[in-house]
XYZ file of N, CA and C in Angstrom:
624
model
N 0.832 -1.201 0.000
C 0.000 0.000 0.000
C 0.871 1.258 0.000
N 1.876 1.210 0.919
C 2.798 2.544 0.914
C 3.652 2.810 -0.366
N 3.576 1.769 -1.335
C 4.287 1.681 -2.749
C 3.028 2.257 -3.656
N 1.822 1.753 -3.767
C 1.058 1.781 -4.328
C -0.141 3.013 -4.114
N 0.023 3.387 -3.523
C -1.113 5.083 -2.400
C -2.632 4.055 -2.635
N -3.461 5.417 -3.273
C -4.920 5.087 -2.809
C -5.538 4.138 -4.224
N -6.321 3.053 -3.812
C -6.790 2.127 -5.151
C -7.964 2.030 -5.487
N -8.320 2.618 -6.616
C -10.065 2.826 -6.874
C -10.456 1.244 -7.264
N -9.901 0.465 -7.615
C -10.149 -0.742 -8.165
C -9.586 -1.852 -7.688
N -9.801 -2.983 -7.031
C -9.104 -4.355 -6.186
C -9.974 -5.308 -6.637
N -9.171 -6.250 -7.587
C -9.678 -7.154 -8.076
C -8.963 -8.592 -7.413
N -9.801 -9.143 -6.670
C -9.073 -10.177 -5.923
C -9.091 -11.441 -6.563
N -7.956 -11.973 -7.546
C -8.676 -13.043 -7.514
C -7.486 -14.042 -8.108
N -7.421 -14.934 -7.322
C -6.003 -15.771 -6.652
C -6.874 -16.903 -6.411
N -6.567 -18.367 -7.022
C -6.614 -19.419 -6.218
C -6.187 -20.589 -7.173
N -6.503 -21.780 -6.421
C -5.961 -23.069 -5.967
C -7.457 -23.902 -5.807
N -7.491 -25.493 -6.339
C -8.355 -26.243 -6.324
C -7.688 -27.545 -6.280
N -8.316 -28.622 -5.539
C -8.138 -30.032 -4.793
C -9.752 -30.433 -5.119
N -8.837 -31.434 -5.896
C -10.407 -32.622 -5.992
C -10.663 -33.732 -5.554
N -11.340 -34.255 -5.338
C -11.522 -36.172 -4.487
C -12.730 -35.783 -3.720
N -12.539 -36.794 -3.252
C -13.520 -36.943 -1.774
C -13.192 -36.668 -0.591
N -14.027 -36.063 0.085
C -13.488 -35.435 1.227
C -12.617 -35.883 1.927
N -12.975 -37.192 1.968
C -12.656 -38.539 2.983
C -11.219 -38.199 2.541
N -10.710 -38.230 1.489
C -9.349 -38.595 0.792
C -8.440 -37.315 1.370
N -8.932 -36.264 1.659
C -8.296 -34.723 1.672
C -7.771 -34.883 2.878
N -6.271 -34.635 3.243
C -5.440 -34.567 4.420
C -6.124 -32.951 4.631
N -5.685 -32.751 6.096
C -6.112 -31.369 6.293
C -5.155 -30.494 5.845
N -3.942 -30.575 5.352
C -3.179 -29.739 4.468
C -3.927 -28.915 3.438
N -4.670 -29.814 2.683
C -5.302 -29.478 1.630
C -6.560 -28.433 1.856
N -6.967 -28.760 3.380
C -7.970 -27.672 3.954
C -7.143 -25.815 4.151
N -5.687 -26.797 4.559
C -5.209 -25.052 4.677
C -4.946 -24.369 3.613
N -4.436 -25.069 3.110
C -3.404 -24.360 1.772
C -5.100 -23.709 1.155
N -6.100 -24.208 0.477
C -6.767 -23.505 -0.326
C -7.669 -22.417 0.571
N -7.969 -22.578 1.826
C -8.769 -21.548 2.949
C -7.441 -20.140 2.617
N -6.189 -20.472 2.777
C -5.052 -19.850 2.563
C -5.331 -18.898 1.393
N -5.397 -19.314 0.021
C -4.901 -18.927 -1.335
C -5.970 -18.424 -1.408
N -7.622 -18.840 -1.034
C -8.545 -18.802 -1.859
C -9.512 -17.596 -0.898
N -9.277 -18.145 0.259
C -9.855 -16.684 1.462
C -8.980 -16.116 2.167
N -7.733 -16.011 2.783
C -7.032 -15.379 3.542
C -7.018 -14.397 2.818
N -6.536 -14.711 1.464
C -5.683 -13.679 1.305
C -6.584 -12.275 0.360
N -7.834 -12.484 0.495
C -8.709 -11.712 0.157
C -8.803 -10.946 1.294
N -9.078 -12.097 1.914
C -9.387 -10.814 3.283
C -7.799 -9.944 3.579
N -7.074 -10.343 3.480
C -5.750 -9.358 3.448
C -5.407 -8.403 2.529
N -6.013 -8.415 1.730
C -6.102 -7.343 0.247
C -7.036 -6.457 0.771
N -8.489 -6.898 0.807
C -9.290 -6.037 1.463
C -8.926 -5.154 2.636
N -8.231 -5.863 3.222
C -8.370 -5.049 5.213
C -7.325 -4.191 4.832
N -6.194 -4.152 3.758
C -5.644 -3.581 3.770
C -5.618 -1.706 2.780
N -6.809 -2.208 2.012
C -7.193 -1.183 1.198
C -8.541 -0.311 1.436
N -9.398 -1.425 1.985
C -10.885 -0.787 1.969
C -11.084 0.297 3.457
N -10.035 0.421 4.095
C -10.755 1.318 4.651
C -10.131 3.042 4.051
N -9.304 3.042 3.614
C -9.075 3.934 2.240
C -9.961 4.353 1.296
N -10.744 3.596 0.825
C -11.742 3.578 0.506
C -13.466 4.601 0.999
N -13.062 3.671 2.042
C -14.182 4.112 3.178
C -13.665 5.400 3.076
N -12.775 6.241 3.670
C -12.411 7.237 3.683
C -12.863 8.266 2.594
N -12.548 8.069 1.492
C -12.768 8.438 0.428
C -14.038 8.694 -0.139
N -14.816 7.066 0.535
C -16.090 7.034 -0.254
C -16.072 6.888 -1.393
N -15.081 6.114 -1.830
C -14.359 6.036 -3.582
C -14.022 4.342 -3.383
N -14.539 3.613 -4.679
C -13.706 2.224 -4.863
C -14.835 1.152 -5.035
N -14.016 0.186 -5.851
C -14.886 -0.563 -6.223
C -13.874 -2.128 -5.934
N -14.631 -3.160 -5.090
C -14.127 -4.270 -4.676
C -14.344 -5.459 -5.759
N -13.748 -6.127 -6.814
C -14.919 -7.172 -7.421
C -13.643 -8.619 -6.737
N -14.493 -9.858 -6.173
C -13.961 -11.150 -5.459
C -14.436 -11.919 -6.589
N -13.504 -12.558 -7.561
C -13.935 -13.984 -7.977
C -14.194 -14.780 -7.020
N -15.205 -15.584 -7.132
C -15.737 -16.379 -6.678
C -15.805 -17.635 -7.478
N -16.971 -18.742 -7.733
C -16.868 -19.171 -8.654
C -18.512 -19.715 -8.894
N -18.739 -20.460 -9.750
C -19.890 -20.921 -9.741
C -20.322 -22.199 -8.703
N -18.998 -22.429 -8.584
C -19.290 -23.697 -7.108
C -19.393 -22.926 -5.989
N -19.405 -21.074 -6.242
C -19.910 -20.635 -4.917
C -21.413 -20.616 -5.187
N -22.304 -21.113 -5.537
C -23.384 -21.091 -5.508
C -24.281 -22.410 -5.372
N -23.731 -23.713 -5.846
C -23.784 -24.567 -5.204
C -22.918 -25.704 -5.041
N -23.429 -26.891 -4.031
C -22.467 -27.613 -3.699
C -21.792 -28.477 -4.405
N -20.816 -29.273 -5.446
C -20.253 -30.145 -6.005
C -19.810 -31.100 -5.477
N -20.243 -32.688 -5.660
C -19.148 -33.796 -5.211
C -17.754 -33.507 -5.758
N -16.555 -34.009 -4.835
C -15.172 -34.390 -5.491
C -14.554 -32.555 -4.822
N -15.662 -31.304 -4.725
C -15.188 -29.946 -4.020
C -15.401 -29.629 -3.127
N -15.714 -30.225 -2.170
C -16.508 -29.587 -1.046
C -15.986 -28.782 -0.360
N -14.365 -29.005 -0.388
C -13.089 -27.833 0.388
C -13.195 -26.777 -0.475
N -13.454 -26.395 -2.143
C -12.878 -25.712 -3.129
C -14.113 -25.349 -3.011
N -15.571 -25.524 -2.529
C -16.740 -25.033 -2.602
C -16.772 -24.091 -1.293
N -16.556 -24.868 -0.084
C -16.332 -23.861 1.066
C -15.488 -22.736 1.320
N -15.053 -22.951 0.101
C -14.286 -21.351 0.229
C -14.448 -20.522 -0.947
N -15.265 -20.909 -2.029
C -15.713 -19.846 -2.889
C -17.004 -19.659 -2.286
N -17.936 -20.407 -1.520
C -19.180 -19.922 -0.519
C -18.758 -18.958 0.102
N -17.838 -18.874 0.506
C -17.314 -18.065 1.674
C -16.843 -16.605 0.658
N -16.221 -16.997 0.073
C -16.060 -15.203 -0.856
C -17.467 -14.784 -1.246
N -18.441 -15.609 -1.327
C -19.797 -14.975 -2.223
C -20.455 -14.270 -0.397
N -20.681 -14.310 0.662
C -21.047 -14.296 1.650
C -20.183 -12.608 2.011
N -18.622 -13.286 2.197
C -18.005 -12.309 2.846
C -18.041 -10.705 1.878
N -18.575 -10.852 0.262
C -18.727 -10.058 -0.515
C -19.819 -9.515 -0.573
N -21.001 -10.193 -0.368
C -22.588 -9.834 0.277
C -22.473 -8.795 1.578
N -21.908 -9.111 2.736
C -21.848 -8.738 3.944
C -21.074 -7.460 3.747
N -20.018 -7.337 3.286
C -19.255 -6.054 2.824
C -20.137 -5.028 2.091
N -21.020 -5.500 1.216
C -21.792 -4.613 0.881
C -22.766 -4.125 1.517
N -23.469 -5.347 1.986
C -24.373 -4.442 3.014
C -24.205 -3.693 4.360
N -22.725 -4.007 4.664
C -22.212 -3.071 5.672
C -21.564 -1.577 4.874
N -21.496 -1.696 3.924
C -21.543 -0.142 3.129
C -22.848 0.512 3.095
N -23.756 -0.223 3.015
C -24.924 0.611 2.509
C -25.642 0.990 4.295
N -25.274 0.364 4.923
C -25.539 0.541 6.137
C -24.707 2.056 6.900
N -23.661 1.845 6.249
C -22.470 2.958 6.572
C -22.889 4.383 6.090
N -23.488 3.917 4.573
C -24.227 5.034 4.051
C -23.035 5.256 3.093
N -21.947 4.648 2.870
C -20.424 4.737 1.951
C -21.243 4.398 0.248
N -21.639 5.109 -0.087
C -22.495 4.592 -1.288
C -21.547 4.458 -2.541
N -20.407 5.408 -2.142
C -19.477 5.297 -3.205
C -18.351 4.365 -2.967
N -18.793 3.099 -2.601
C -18.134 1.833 -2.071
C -18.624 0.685 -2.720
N -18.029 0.508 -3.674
C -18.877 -1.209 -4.212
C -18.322 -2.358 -4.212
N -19.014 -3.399 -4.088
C -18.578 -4.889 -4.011
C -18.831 -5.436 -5.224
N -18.047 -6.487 -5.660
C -19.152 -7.162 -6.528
C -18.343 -8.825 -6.273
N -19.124 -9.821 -6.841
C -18.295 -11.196 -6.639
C -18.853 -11.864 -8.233
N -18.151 -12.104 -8.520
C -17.912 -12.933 -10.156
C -17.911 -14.326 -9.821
N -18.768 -15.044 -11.029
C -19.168 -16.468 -10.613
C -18.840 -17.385 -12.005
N -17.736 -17.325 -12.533
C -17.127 -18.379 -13.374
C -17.797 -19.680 -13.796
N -18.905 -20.013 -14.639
C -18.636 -21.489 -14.751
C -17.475 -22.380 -14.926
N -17.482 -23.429 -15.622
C -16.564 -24.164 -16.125
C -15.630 -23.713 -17.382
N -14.624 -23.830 -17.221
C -13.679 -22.592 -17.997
C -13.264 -24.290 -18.701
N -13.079 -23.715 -20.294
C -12.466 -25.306 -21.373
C -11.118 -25.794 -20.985
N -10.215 -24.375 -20.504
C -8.846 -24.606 -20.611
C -8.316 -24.164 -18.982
N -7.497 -24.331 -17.918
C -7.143 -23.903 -17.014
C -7.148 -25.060 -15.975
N -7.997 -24.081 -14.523
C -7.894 -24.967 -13.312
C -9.108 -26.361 -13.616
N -10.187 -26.068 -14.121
C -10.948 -27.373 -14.112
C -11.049 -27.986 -15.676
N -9.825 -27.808 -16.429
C -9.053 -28.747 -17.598
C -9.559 -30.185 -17.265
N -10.550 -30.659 -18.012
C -10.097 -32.003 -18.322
C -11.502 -32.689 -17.134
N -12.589 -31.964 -16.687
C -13.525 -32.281 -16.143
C -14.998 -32.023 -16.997
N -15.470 -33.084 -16.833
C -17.072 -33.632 -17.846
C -18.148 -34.062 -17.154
N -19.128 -32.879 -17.619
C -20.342 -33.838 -17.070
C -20.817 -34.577 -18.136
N -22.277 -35.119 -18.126
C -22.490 -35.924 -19.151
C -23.390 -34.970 -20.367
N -24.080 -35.398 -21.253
C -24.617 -34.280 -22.470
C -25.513 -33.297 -21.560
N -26.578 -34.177 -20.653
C -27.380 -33.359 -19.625
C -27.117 -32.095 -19.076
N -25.572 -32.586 -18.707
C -24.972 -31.781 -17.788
C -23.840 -30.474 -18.483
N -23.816 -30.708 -19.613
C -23.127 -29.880 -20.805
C -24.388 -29.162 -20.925
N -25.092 -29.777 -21.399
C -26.407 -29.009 -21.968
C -27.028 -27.436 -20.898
N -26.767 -28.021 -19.685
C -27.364 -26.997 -18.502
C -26.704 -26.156 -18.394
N -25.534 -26.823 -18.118
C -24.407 -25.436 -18.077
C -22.996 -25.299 -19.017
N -23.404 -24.937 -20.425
C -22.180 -24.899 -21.241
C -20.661 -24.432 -20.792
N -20.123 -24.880 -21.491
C -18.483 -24.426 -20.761
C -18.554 -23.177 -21.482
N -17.489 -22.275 -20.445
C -17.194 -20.927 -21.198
C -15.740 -20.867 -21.621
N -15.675 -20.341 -22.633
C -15.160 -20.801 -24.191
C -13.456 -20.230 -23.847
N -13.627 -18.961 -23.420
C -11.593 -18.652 -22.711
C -12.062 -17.561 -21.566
N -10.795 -17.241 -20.880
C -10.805 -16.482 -19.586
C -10.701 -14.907 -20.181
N -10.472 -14.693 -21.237
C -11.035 -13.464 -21.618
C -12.710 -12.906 -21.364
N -13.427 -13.938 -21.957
C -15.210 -13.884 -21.769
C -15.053 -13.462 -20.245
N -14.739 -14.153 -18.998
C -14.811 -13.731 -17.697
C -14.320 -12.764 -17.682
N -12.941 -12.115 -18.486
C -12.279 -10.774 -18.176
C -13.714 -9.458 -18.513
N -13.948 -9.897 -19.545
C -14.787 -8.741 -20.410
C -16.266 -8.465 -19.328
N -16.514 -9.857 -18.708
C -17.885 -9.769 -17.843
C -17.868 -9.291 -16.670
N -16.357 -8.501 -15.976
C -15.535 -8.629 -15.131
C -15.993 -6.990 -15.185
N -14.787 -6.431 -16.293
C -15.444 -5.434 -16.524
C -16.715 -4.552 -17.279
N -17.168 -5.086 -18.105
C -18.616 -4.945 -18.612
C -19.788 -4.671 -17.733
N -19.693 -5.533 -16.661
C -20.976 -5.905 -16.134
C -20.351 -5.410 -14.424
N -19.542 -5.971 -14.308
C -18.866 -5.864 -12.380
C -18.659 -4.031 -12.438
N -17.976 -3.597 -13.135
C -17.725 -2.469 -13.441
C -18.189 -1.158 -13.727
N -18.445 -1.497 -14.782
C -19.126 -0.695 -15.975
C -20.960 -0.158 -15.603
N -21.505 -1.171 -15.075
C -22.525 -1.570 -14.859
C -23.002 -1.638 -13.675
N -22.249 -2.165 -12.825
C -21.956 -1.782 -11.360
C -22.998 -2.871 -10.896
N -22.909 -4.391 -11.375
C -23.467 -5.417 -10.933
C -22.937 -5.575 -9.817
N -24.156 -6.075 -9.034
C -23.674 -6.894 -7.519
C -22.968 -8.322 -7.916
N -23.741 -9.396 -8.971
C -23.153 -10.581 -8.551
C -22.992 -10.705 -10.379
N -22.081 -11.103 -10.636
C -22.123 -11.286 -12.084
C -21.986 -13.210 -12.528
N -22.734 -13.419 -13.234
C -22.838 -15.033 -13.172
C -22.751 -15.788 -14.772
N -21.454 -16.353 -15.367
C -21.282 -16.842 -16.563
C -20.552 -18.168 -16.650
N -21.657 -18.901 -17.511
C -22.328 -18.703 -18.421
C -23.962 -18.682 -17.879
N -24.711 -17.852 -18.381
C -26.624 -17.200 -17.959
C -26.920 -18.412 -16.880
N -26.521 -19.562 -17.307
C -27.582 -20.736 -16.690
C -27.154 -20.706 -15.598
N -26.375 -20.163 -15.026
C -26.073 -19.993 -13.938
C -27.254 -19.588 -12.814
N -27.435 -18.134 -13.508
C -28.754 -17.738 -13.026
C -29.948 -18.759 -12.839
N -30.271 -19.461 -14.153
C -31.164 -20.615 -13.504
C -31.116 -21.402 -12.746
N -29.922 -21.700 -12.127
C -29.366 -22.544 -11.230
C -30.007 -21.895 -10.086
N -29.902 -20.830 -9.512
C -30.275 -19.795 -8.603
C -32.149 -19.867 -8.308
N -32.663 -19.838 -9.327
C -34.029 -19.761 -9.412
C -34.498 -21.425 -8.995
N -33.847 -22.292 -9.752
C -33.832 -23.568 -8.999
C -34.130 -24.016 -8.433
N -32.816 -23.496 -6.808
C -32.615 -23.399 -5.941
C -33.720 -23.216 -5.127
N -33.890 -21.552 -5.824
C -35.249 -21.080 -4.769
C -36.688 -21.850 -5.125
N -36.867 -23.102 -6.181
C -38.122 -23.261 -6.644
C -38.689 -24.545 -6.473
N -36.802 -25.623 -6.000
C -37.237 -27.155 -6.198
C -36.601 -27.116 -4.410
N -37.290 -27.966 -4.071
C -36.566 -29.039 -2.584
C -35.258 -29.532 -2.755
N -34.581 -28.880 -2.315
C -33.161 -29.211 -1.903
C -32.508 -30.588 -2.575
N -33.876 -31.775 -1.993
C -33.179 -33.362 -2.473
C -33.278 -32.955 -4.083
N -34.189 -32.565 -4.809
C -34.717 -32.690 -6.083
C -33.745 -32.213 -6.979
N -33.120 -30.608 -6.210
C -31.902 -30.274 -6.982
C -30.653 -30.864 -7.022
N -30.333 -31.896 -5.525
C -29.526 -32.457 -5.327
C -29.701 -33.797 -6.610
N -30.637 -34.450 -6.845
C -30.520 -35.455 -7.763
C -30.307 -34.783 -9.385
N -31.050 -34.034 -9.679
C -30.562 -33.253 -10.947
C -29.355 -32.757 -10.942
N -28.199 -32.700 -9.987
C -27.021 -32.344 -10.285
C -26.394 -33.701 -10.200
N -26.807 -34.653 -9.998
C -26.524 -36.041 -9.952
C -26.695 -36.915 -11.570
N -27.911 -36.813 -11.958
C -28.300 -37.172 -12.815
C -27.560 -36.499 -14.100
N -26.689 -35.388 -13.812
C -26.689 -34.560 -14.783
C -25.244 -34.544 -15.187
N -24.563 -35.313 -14.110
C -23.288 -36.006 -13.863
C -22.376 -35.299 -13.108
N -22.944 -34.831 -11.759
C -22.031 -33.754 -11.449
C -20.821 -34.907 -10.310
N -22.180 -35.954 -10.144
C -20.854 -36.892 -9.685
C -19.406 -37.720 -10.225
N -19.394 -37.642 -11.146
C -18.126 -37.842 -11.498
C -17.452 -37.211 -12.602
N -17.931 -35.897 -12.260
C -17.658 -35.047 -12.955
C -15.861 -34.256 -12.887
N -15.384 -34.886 -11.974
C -13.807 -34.410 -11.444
C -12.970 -35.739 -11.787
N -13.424 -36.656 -12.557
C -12.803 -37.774 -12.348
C -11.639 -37.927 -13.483
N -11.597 -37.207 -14.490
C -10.291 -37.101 -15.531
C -10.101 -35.623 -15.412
N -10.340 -35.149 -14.326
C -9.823 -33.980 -14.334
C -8.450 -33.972 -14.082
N -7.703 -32.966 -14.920
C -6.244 -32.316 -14.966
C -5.889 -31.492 -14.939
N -6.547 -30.226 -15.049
C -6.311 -28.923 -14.617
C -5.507 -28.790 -15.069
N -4.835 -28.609 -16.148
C -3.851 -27.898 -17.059
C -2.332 -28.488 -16.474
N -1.588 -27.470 -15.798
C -0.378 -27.998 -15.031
C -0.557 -28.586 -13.786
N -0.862 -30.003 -13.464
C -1.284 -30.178 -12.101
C -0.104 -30.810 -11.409
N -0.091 -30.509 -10.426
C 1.155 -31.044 -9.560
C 0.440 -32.221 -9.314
N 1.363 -33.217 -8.572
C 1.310 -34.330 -7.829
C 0.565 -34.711 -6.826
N 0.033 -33.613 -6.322
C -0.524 -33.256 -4.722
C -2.134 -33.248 -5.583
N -2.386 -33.208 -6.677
C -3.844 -32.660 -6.793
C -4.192 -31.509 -7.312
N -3.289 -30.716 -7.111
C -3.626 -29.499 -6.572
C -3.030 -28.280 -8.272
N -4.125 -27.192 -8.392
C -3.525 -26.220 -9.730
C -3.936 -25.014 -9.002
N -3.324 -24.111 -9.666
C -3.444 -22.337 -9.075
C -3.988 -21.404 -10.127
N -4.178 -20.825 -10.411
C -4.306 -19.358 -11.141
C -4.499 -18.239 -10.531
N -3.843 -16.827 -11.461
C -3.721 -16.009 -10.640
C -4.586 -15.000 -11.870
């Protein structure tokens, strides 16, 4: 910060993903991504936003992902902590608007399944293609990033659309019902030739 002065714009978005079953996950694997994927947001933030506040100037956007919206077999560590950015990015905002800091914005970006990168080489079945198409390069997220997070001054930005239906879903079917349609749709073995582009040994890929 003392290199950098005051920042109208903090785009957080850093992480790391581990796949399997829970059962399989040493608790290493709990730290390292709570680490990459929430610490260090919240350390970007605490360190800028009250500058901000001050100002009454700035705009926060947290990738998140679309597994922050619901739960996935094979993620449940890589889900609990993009839940946790969609929450801690909610709460930030409404503690602005509470503050009355109106010239303070949040926003959290919700990624589907990207063709090339961290979830390289993971398939659902046609069902499950069909619901939620892959998005095509990490440019499309750049452009929706700023287009829409930005430009537009969206609270939650969500790609590819069906995302959004996912949401309505949520609010429309019983919990089990959505739980079997993400089943049926192959979300269970949906991590199972996954490779994530450069994957280490451990499981484990990053992007920054």
């Amino acid at each position: 910060k003392r290199d950098i002065g005051d920042v109208d714009i903090l785009i957080n978005n850093a992480g790391t993903v581990t796949a399997g079953r829970f059962t399989s996950h040493p608790v290493e694997s709990w730290d390292r991504l709570t680490k990459i994927n929430l610490n260090s947001i919240y350390y970007t933030t605490s360190v800028f936003l009250p500058d901000m506040y001050r100002r009454n100037k700035g705009h926060i956007v947290n990738i998140s992902s679309g597994a922050g919206l619901v739960g996935l077999p094979d993620l449940a560590v890589y889900c609990a902590t993009k839940w946790a950015v969609y929450g801690f990015t909610e709460s930030l905002r409404l503690e602005a608007m509470a503050d009355r800091k109106n010239g303070v914005r949040f926003s959290s970006v919700h990624p589907g399944i990207l063709k090339k990168g961290l979830f390289e080489g993971s398939r659902m079945n046609f069902l499950g293609e069909l619901l939620l198409p892959r998005v095509e390069r990490h440019d499309d997220i750049a452009k929706a990033v700023v287009n829409r997070a930005l430009k537009k001054r969206r609270c939650t930005v969500k790609k590819p659309w069906s995302l959004h239906l996912g949401q309505v879903a949520r609010a429309l079917m019983p919990d089990i019902v959505l739980n079997r349609l993400l089943i049926i749709a192959g979300a269970g073995q949906c991590m199972q030739e996954w490779s994530g582009g450069n994957t280490s040994n451990t499981g484990e890929n990053e992007h920054a």
